[in-house]
Tab-separated table of C-alpha atoms and ligand atoms in Angstrom:
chain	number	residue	atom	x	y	z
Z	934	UNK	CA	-59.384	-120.833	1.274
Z	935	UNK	CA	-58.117	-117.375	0.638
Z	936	UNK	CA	-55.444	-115.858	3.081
Z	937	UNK	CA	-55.939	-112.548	4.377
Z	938	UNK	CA	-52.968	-110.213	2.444
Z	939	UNK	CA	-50.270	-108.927	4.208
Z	940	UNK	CA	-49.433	-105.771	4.537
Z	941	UNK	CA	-45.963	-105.170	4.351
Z	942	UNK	CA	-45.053	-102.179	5.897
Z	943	UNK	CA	-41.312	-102.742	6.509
Z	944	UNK	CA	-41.072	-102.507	2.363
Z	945	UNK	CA	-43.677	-99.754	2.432
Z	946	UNK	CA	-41.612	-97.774	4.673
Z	947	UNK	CA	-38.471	-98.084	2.534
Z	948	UNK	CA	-40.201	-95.761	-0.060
Z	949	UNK	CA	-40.115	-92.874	2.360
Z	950	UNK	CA	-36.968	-91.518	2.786
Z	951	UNK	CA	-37.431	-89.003	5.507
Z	952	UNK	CA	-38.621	-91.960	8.051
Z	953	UNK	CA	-34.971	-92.678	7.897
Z	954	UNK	CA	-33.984	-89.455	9.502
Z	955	UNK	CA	-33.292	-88.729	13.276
Z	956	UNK	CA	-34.625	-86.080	15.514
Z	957	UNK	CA	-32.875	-85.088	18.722
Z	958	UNK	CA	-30.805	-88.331	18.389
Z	959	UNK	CA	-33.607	-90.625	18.285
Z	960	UNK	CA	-35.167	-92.114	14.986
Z	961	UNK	CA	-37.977	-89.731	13.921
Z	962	UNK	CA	-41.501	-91.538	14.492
Z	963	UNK	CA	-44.293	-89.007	12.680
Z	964	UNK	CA	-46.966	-89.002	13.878
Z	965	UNK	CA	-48.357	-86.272	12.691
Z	966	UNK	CA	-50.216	-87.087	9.469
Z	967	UNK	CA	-53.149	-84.985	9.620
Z	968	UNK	CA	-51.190	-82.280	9.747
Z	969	UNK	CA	-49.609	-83.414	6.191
Z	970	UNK	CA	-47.938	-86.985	5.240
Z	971	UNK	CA	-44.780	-87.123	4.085
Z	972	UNK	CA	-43.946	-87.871	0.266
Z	973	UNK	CA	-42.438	-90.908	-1.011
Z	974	UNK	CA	-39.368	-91.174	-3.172
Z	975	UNK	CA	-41.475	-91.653	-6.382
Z	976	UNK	CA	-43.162	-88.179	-6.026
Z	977	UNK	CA	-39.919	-86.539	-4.945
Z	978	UNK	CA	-38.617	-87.951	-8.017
Z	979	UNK	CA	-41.459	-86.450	-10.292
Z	980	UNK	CA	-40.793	-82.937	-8.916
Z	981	UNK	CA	-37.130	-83.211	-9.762
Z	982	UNK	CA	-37.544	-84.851	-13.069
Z	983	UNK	CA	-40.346	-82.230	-13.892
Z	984	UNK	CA	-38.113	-79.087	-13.406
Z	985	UNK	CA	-35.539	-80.781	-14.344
Z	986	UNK	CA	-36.576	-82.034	-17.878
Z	987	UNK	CA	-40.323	-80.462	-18.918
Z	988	UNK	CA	-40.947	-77.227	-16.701
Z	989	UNK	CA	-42.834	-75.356	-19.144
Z	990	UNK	CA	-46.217	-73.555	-19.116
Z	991	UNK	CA	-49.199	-75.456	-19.871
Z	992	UNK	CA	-51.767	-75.212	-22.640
Z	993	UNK	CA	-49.889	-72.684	-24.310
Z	994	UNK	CA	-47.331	-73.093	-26.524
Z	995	UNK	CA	-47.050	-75.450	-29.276
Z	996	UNK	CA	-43.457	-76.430	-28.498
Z	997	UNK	CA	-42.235	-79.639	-27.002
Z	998	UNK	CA	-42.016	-78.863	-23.804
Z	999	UNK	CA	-45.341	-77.087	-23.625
Z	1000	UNK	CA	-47.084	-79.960	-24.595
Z	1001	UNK	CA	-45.270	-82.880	-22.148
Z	1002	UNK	CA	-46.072	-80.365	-19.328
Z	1003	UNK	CA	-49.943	-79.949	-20.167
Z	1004	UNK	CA	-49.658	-83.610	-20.794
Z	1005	UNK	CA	-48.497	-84.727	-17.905
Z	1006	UNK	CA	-50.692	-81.942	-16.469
Z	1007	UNK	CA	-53.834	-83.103	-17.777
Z	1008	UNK	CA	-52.706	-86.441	-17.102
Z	1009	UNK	CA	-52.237	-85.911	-13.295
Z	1010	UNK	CA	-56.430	-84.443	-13.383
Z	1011	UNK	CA	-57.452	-87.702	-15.069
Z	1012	UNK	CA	-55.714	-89.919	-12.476
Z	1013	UNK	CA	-56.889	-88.155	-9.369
Z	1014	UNK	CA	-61.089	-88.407	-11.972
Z	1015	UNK	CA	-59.973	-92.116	-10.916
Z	1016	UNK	CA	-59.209	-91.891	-7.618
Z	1017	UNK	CA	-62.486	-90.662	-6.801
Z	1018	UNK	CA	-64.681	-92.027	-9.642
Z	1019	UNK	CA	-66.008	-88.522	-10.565
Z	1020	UNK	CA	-67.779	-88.929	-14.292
Z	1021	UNK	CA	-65.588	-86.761	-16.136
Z	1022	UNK	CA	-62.108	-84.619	-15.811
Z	1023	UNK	CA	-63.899	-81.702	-16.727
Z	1024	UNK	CA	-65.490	-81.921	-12.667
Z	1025	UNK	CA	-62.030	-81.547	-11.390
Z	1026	UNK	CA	-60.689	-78.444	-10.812
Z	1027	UNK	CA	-57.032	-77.849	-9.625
Z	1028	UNK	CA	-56.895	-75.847	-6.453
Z	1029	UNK	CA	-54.534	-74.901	-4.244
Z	1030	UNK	CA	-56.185	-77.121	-1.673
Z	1031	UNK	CA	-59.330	-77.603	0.758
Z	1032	UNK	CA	-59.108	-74.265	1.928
Z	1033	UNK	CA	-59.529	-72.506	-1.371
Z	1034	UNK	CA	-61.833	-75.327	-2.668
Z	1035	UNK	CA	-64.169	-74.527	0.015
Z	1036	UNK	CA	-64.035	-70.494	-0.471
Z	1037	UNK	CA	-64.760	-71.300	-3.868
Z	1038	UNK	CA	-67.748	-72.560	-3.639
Z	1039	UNK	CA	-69.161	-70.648	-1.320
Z	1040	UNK	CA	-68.351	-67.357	-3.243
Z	1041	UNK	CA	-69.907	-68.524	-6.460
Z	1042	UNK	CA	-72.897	-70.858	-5.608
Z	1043	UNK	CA	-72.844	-69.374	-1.890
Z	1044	UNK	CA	-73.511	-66.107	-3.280
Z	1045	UNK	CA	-75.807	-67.021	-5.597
Z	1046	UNK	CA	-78.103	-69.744	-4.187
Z	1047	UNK	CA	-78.220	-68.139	-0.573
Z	1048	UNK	CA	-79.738	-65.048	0.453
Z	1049	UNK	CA	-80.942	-63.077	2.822
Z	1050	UNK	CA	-82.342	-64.591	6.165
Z	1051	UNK	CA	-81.836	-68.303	4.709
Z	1052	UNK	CA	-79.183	-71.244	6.024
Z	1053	UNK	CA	-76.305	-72.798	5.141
Z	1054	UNK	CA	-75.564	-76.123	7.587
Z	1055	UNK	CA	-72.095	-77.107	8.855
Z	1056	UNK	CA	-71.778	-79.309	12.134
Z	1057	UNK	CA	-69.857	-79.011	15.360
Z	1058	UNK	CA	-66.220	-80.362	14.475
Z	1059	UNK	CA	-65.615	-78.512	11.638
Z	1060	UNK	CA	-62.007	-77.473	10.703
Z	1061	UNK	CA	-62.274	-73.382	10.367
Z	1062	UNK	CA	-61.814	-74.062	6.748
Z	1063	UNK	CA	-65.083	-75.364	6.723
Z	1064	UNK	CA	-66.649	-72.424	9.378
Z	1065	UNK	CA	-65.104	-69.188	7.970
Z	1066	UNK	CA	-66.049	-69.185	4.525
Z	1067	UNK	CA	-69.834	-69.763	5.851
Z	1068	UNK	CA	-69.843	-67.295	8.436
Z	1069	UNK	CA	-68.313	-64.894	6.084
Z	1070	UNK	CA	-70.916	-65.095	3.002
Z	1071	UNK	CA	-73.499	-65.331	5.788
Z	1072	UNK	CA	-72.304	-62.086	7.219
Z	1073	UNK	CA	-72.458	-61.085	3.657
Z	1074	UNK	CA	-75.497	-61.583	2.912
Z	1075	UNK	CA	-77.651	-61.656	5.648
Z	1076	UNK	CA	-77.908	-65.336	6.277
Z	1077	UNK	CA	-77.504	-67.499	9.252
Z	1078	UNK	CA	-75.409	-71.009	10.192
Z	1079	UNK	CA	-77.349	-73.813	11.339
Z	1080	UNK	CA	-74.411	-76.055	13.780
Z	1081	UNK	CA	-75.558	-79.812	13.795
Z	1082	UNK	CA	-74.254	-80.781	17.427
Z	1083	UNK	CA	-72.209	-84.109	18.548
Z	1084	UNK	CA	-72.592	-86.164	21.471
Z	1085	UNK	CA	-69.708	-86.858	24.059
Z	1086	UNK	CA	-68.073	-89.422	21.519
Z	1087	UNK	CA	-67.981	-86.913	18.601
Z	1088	UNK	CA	-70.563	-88.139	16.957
Z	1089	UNK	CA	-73.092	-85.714	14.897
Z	1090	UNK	CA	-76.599	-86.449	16.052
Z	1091	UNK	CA	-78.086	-87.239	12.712
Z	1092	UNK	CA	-81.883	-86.626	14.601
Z	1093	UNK	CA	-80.937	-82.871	15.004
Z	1094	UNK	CA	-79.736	-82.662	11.724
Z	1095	UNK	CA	-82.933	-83.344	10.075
Z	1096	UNK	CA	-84.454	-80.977	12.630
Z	1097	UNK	CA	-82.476	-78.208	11.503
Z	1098	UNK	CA	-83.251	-78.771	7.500
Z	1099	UNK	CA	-86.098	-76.713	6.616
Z	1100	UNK	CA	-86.563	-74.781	3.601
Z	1101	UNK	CA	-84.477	-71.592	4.827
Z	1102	UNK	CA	-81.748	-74.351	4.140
Z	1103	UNK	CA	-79.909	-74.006	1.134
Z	1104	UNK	CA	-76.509	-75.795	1.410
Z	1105	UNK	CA	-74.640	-78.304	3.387
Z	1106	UNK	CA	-71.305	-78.607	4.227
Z	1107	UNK	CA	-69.986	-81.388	6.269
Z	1108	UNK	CA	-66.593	-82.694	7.049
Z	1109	UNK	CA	-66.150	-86.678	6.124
Z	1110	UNK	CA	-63.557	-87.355	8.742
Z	1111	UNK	CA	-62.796	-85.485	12.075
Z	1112	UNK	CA	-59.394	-84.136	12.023
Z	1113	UNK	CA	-59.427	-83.593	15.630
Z	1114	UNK	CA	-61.347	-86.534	16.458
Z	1115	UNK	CA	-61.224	-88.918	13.837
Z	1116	UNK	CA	-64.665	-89.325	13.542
Z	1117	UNK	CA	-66.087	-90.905	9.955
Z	1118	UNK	CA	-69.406	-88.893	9.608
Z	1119	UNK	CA	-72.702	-90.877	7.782
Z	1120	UNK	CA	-71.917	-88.784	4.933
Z	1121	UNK	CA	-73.889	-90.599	2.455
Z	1122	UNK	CA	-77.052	-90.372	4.591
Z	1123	UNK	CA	-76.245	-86.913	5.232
Z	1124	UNK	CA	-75.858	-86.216	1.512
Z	1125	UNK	CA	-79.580	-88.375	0.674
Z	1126	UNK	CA	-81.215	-86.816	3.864
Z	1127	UNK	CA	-80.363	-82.974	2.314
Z	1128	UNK	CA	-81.014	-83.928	-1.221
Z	1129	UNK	CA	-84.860	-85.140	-0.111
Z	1130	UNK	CA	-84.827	-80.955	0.534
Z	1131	UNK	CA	-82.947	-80.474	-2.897
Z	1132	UNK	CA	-79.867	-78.808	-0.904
Z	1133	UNK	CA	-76.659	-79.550	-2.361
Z	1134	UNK	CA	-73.796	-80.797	-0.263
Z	1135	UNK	CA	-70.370	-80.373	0.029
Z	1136	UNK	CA	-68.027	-83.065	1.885
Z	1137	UNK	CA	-64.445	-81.417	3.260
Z	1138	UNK	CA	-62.528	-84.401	2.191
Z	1139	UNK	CA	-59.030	-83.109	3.639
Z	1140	UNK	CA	-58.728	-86.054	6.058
Z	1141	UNK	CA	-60.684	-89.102	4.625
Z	1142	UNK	CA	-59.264	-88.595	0.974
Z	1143	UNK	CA	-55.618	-89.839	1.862
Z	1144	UNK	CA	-57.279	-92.639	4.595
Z	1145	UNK	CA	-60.968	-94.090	2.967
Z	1146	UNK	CA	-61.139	-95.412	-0.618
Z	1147	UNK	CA	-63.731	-92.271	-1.874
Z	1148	UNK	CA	-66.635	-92.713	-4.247
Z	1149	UNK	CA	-68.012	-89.595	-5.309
Z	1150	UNK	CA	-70.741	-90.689	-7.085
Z	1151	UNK	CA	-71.740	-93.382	-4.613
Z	1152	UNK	CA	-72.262	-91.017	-1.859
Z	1153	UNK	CA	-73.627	-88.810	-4.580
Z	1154	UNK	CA	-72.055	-85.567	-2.833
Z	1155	UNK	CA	-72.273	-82.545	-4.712
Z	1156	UNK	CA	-68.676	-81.309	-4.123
Z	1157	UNK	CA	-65.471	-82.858	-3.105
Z	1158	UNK	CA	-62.746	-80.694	-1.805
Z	1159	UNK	CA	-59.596	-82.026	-0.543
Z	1160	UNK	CA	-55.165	-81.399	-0.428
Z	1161	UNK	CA	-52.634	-82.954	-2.049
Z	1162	UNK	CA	-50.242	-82.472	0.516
Z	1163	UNK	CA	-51.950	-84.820	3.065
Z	1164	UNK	CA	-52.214	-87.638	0.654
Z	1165	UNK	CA	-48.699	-88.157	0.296
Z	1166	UNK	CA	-48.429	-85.214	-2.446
Z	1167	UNK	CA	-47.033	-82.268	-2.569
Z	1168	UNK	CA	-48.630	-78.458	-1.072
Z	1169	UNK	CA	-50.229	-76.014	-2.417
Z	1170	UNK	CA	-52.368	-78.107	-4.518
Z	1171	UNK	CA	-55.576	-79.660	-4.101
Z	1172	UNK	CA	-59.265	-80.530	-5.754
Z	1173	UNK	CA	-62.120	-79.468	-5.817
Z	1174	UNK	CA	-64.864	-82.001	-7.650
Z	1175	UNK	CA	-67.893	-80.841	-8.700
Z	1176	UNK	CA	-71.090	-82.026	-10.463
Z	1177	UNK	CA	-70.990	-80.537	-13.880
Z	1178	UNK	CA	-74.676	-79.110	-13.589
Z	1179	UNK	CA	-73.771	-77.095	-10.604
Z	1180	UNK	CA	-70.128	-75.880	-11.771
Z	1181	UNK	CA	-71.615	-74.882	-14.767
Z	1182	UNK	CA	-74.338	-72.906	-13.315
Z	1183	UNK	CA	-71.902	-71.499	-10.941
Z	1184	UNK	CA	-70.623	-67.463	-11.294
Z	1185	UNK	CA	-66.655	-67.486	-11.992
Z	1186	UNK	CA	-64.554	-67.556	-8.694
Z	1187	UNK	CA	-60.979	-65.369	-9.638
Z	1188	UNK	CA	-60.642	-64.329	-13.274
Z	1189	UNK	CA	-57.764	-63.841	-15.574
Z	1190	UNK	CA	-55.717	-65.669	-18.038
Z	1191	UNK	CA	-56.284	-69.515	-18.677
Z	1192	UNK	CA	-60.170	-69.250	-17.549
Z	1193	UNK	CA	-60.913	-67.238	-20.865
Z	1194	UNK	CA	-61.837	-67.707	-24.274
Z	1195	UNK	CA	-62.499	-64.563	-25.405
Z	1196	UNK	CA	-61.680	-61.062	-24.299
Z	1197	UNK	CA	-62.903	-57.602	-25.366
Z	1198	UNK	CA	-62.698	-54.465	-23.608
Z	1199	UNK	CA	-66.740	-54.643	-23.706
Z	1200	UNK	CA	-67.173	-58.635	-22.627
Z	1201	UNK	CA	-65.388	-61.759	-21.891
Z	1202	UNK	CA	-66.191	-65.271	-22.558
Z	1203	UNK	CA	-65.298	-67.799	-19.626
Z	1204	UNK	CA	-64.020	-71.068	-20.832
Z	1205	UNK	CA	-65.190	-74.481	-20.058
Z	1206	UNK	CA	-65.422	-76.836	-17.740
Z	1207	UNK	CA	-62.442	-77.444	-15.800
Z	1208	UNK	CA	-60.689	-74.486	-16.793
Z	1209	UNK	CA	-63.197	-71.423	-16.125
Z	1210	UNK	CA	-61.953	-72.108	-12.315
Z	1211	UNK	CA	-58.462	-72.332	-13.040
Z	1212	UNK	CA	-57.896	-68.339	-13.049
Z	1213	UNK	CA	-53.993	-67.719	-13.915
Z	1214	UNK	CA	-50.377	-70.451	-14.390
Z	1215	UNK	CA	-51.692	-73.147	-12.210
Z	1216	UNK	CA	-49.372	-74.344	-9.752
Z	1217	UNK	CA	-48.275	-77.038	-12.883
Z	1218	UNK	CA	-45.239	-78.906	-10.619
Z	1219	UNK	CA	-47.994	-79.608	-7.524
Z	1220	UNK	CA	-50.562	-81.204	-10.141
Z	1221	UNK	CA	-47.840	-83.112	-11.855
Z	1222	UNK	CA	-46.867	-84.335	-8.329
Z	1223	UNK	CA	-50.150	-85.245	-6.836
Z	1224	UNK	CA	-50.728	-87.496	-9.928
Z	1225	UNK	CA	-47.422	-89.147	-9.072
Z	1226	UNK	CA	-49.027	-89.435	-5.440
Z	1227	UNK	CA	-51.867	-90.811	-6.761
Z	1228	UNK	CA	-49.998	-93.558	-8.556
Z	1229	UNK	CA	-48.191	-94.437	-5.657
Z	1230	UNK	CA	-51.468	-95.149	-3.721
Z	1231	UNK	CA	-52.520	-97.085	-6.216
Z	1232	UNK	CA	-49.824	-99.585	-5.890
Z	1233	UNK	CA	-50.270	-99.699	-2.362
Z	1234	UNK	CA	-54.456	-99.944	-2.281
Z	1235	UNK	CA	-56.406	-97.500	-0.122
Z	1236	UNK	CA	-58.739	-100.356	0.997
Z	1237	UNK	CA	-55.942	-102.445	2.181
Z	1238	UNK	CA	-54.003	-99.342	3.998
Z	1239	UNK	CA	-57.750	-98.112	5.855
Z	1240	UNK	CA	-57.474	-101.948	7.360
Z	1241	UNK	CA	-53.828	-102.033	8.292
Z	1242	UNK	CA	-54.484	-97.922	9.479
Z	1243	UNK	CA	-57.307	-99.479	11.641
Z	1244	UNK	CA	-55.704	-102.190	13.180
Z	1245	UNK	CA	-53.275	-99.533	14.221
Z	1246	UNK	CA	-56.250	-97.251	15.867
Z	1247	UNK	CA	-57.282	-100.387	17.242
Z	1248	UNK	CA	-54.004	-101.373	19.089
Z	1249	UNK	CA	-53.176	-97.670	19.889
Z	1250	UNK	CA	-56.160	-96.918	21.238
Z	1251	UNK	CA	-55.856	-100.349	23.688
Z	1252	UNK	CA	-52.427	-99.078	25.055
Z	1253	UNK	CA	-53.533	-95.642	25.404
Z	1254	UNK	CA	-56.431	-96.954	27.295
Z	1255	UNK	CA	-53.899	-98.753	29.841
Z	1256	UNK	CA	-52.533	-95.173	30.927
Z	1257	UNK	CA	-53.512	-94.014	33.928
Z	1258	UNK	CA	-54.589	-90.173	33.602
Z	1259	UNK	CA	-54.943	-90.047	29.899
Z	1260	UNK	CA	-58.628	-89.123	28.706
Z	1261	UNK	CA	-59.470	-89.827	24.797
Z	1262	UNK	CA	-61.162	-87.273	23.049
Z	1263	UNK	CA	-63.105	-88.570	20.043
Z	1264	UNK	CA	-64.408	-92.070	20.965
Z	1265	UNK	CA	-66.944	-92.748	18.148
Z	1266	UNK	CA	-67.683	-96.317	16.664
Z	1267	UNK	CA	-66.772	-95.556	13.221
Z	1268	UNK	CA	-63.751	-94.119	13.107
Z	1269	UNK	CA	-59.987	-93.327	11.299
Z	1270	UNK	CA	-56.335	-92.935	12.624
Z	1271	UNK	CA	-56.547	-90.497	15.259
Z	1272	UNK	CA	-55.861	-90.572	18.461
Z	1273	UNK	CA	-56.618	-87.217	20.658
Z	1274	UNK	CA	-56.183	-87.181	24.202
Z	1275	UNK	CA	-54.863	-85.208	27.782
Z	1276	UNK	CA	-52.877	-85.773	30.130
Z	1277	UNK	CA	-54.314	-84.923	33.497
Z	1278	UNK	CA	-52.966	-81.971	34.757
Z	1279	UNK	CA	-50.047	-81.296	31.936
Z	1280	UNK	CA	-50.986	-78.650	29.292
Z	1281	UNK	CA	-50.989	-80.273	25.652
Z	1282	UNK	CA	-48.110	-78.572	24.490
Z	1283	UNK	CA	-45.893	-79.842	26.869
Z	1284	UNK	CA	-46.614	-82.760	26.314
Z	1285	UNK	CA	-45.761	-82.204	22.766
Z	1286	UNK	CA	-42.442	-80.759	23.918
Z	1287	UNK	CA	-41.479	-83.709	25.938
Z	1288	UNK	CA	-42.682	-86.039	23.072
Z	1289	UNK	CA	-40.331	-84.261	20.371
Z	1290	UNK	CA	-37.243	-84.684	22.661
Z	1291	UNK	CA	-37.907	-88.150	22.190
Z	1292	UNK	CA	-38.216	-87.608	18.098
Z	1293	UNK	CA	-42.039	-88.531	18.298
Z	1294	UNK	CA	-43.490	-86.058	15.839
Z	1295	UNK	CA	-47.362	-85.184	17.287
Z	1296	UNK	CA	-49.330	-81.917	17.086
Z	1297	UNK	CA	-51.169	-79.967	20.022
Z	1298	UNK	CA	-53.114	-77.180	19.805
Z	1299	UNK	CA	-56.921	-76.599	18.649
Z	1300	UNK	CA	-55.895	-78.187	15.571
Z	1301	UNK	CA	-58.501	-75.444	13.518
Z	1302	UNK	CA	-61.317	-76.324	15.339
Z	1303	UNK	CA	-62.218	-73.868	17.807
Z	1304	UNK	CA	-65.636	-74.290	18.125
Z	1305	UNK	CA	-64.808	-78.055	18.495
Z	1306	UNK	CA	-62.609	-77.277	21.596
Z	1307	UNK	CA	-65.278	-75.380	23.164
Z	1308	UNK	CA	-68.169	-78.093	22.636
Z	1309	UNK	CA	-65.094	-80.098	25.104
Z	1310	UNK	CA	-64.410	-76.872	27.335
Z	1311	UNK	CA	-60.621	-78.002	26.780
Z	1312	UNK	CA	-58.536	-75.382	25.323
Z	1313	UNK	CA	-56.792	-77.826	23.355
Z	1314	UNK	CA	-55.546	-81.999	22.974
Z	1315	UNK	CA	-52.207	-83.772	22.045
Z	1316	UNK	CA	-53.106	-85.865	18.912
Z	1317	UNK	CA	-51.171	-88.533	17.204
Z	1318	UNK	CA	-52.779	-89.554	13.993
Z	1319	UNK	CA	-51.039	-92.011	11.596
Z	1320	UNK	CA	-50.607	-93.247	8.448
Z	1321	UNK	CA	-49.849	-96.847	6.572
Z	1322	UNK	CA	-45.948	-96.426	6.958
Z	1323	UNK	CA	-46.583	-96.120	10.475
Z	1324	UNK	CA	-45.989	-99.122	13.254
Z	1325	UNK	CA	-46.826	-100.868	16.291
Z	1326	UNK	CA	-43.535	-99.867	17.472
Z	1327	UNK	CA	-43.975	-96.025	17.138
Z	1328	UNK	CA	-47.421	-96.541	19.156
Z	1329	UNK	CA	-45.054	-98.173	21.680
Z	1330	UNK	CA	-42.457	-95.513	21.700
Z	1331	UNK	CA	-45.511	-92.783	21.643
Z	1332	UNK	CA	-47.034	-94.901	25.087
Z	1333	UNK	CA	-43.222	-94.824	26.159
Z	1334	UNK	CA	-43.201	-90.809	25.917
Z	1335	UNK	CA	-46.282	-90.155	27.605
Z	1336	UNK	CA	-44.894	-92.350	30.184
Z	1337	UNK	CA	-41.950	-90.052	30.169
Z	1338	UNK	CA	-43.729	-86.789	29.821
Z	1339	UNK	CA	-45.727	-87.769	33.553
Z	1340	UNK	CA	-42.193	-88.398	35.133
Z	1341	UNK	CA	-41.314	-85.218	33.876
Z	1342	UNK	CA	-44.108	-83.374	35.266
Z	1343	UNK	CA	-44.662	-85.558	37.993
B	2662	C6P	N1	-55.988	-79.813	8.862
B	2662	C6P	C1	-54.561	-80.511	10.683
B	2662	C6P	O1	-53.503	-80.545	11.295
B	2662	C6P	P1	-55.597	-77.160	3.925
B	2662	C6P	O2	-54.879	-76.359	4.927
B	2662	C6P	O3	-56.412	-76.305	2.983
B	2662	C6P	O4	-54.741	-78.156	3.221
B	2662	C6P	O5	-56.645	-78.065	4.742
B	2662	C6P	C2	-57.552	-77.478	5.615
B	2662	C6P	C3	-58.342	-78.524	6.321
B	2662	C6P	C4	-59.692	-78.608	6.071
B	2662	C6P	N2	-60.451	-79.564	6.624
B	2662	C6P	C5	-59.930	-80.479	7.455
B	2662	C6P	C6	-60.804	-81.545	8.017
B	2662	C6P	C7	-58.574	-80.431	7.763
B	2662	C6P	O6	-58.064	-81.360	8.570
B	2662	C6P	C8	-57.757	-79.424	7.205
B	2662	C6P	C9	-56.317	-79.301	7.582
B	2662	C6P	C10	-54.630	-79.841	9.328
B	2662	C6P	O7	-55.573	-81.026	11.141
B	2662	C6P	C11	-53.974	-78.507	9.356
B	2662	C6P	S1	-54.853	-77.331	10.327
C-alpha cells in the first residue's frame, strides 16, 4: 500500500522569510499571489551571491567573471527548457516577462502572418496583456478580434469557439489560467481544435506556470509566455517559448547589440536562435534568479503543490460559501487557487482596506481584465489567491476579516 505524501508546509514556509513579518501588528497572511509570490531564501541568496561574487556581462568577455555569469546565465535558460519540456534552449527566449513576451509576438509574426480584414482570437477573461497587443496590431493593420465568450461560471464555451475559427483566422491567443477567476481553460483542445485550421496558438502562461506542472510539447502550443516574478522569482524577467520553425521565420522584435552577428553600415546579420530576440545586456541577475526559482520548485514538486493548492481552493471555497452575502465570481469545475468574490453592498476596496488592517494581504480592483468585469457588470471583486506556503489558518483568518469587514460596514 502506498501512503499518500505529505505535504509539509510548516517546513515549506520556513524557506520564506518575509511570511515571518508583521503588518499592522498582526502576522502578515499573503494572499495575494497572483499578483506576484514572494521569493524564498535560496533565490534571495542567488541575487546576493551573484552581485556579490560574478556580476559581469554575459557572452562577452573572455575573463573569469564573464564566463561564470553567461554560465550561470545560460544555465538558468536550460533549467527553466526543463521546467516546461520545450525541445531545445534555443526556444527560450529571456524576456522581461508576459507582457513583453506577448508584444513580441504579435509585432513579428502578428505583423507578418495577419493582414488586412483577417482575425486574431482571444477570449473573454483575458488579462489586458493578452487584449492590447491584439487590438493594437489589429488597429494596425486593418484586422479584427474575434472574443470567445464564457458562461456564468467563467467558463469559455468551447462550441463558440469553433464557430468563430474560419479562415479569416490567423492566430490564437488564450490565457491557461484565469487570473481573475481561476479558471483552467481546455487549452490543449483549444490548441488541436486551431491547429485542424493551421492557426498557431499562443497560451499566456502568467498564472498556471507557477501553479500546473506545464508541458509544452504535450499541449503542443505554439508559444509559451510567462513571469518570473510570480513563480517565486524575481521581476522583470520572464519567457517566452517558442517553436523553432516559427521563431525562426519570425521578423526581429527590438534590435541592437547581443542579437547580431554581423554589422555593416549597408546590412546586418541577426544571430541565432535564442539570441536574435535578446536585443541589448539582458537583465543577467533576473535570469540567474529565476533559475534559482526554478530549482527551488523542483525540490518542492509542482504536481504535489497543484494538490495541496487545491485542497486549499477546496476548503476556502467551503467557508466562503458559509458567508452570508458573499457571491463567488469564477465558479468553474476545473479550476486553480483563486478565490474572487463581493460583499453585498461594500465596494471591493474596502473590503481590501479592512482586510489589510488585519495584515491579510488580498488585491481588489479589475485585476487587468476590464472586459472581464464588464461580461459580470461589476466594476470590480476582492480576490484572495494562494500559493503552497499558504494555510488553512490564513483561509480562517481571511473568513475572520470578511466577518469583520460586515461589522464594520454594517
Ligand atoms: N497579473 C494580477 O494581479 P506581467 O505583468 O507581464 O508579469 O504579467 C501580466 C499578466 C498576463 N497575464 C495574466 C493572466 C496575468 O495574470 C498577468 C499579471 C497580475 O493578476 C498583475 S495585473
Amino acid at each position: 500500500m502506498t501512503t499518500k505524501p505529505v505535504f509539509d508546509v510548516e517546513a515549506v514556509r520556513k524557506d520564506f522569510p518575509i511570511l515571518n513579518r508583521e503588518v499592522q501588528g498582526k502576522p502578515l497572511v499573503y494572499l495575494d499571489n497572483a499578483a506576484t509570490s514572494q521569493k524564498p531564501q535560496s533565490v534571495i541568496d542567488k541575487l546576493v551571491s551573484y552581485y556579490s561574487e560574478i556580476n559581469a556581462n554575459v557572452h562577452r568577455g573572455v575573463h573569469t567573471l564573464s564566463q561564470e555569469a553567461t554560465d550561470e546565465y545560460e544555465g538558468a535558460r536550460s533549467k527553466v527548457r526543463k521546467l516546461i519540456n520545450a525541445k531545445e534552449e534555443a526556444e527560450i527566449i529571456f524576456t522581461r516577462g508576459t507582457t513583453e513576451g506577448i508584444n513580441l509576438v504579435a509585432q513579428t509574426l502578428g505583423v507578418q502572418r495577419v493582414g488586412e480584414g483577417d482575425e486574431v482570437i482571444i477570449s473573454n477573461m483575458e488579462h489586458h496583456s493578452n487584449v492590447v497587443p491584439w487590438q493594437v496590431l489589429c488597429d494596425q493593420i486593418g484586422a479584427h478580434l474575434r472574443v470567445v465568450p464564457i458562461n456564468d461560471d467563467g467558463e469559455l464555451l468551447m462550441d463558440e469557439y469553433e464557430k468563430l475559427l474560419s479562415p479569416r483566422t490567423k492566430l490564437v491567443s488564450i490565457v491557461h489560467l484565469s487570473n481573475a477567476l481561476g479558471t483552467i481553460n481546455p487549452v490543449k483542445d483549444i490548441v488541436a481544435i486551431a491547429h485542424q485550421h493551421d492557426v498557431p496558438v499562443l497560451l499566456d502562461g502568467a498564472q498556471s506556470a507557477p501553479h500546473l506542472p506545464v508541458d509544452v510539447q504535450d499541449l503542443d502550443c505554439d508559444f509559451y509566455a510567462f513571469s518570473g516574478h510570480k513563480l517565486y522569482g524575481p521581476t522583470g524577467i520572464g519567457i517566452l517559448y517558442g517553436k523553432r520553425e516559427l521563431l525562426e521565420s519570425m521578423s526581429v522584435y527590438q534590435t541592437g547589440g547581443e542579437q547580431i552577428k554581423s554589422v555593416t553600415f549597408e546590412k546586418t546579420i541577426y544571430n541565432d536562435l535564442p539570441y536574435k530576440f535578446e536585443a541589448g545586456t539582458p537583465n543577467i541577475a533576473g535570469a540567474i534568479g529565476l533559475g534559482a526559482a526554478v530549482d527551488y520548485i523542483n525540490t518542492i514538486g509542482l504536481d504535489r503543490a497543484e494538490a495541496y493548492e487545491s485542497e486549499l481552493l477546496q476548503y476556502g471555497t467551503e467557508q466562503l460559501q458559509t458567508i452570508e452575502g458573499l457571491k463567488l465570481i469564477g465558479t468553474a469545475q476545473h479550476k486553480s487557487g483563486v478565490l474572487s468574490f463581493l460583499l453585498e453592498g461594500i465596494h471591493p476596496h474596502d473590503i481590501g482596506t479592512v482586510l489589510d488592517t488585519q495584515g491579510i494581504a488580498i488585491r481588489t480592483g479589475h485585476h487587468c481584465t476590464q472586459p472581464l468585469m464588464q461580461r459580470f457588470q461589476i466594476p470590480a471583486t476582492a480576490r484572495a489567491s494562494l500559493a503552497f506556503y499558504n494555510t488553512k489558518a490564513e483561509i480562517d483568518a481571511l473568513v475572520e476579516g470578511i466577518h469583520k469587514t460586515f461589522e464594520v460596514f454594517s
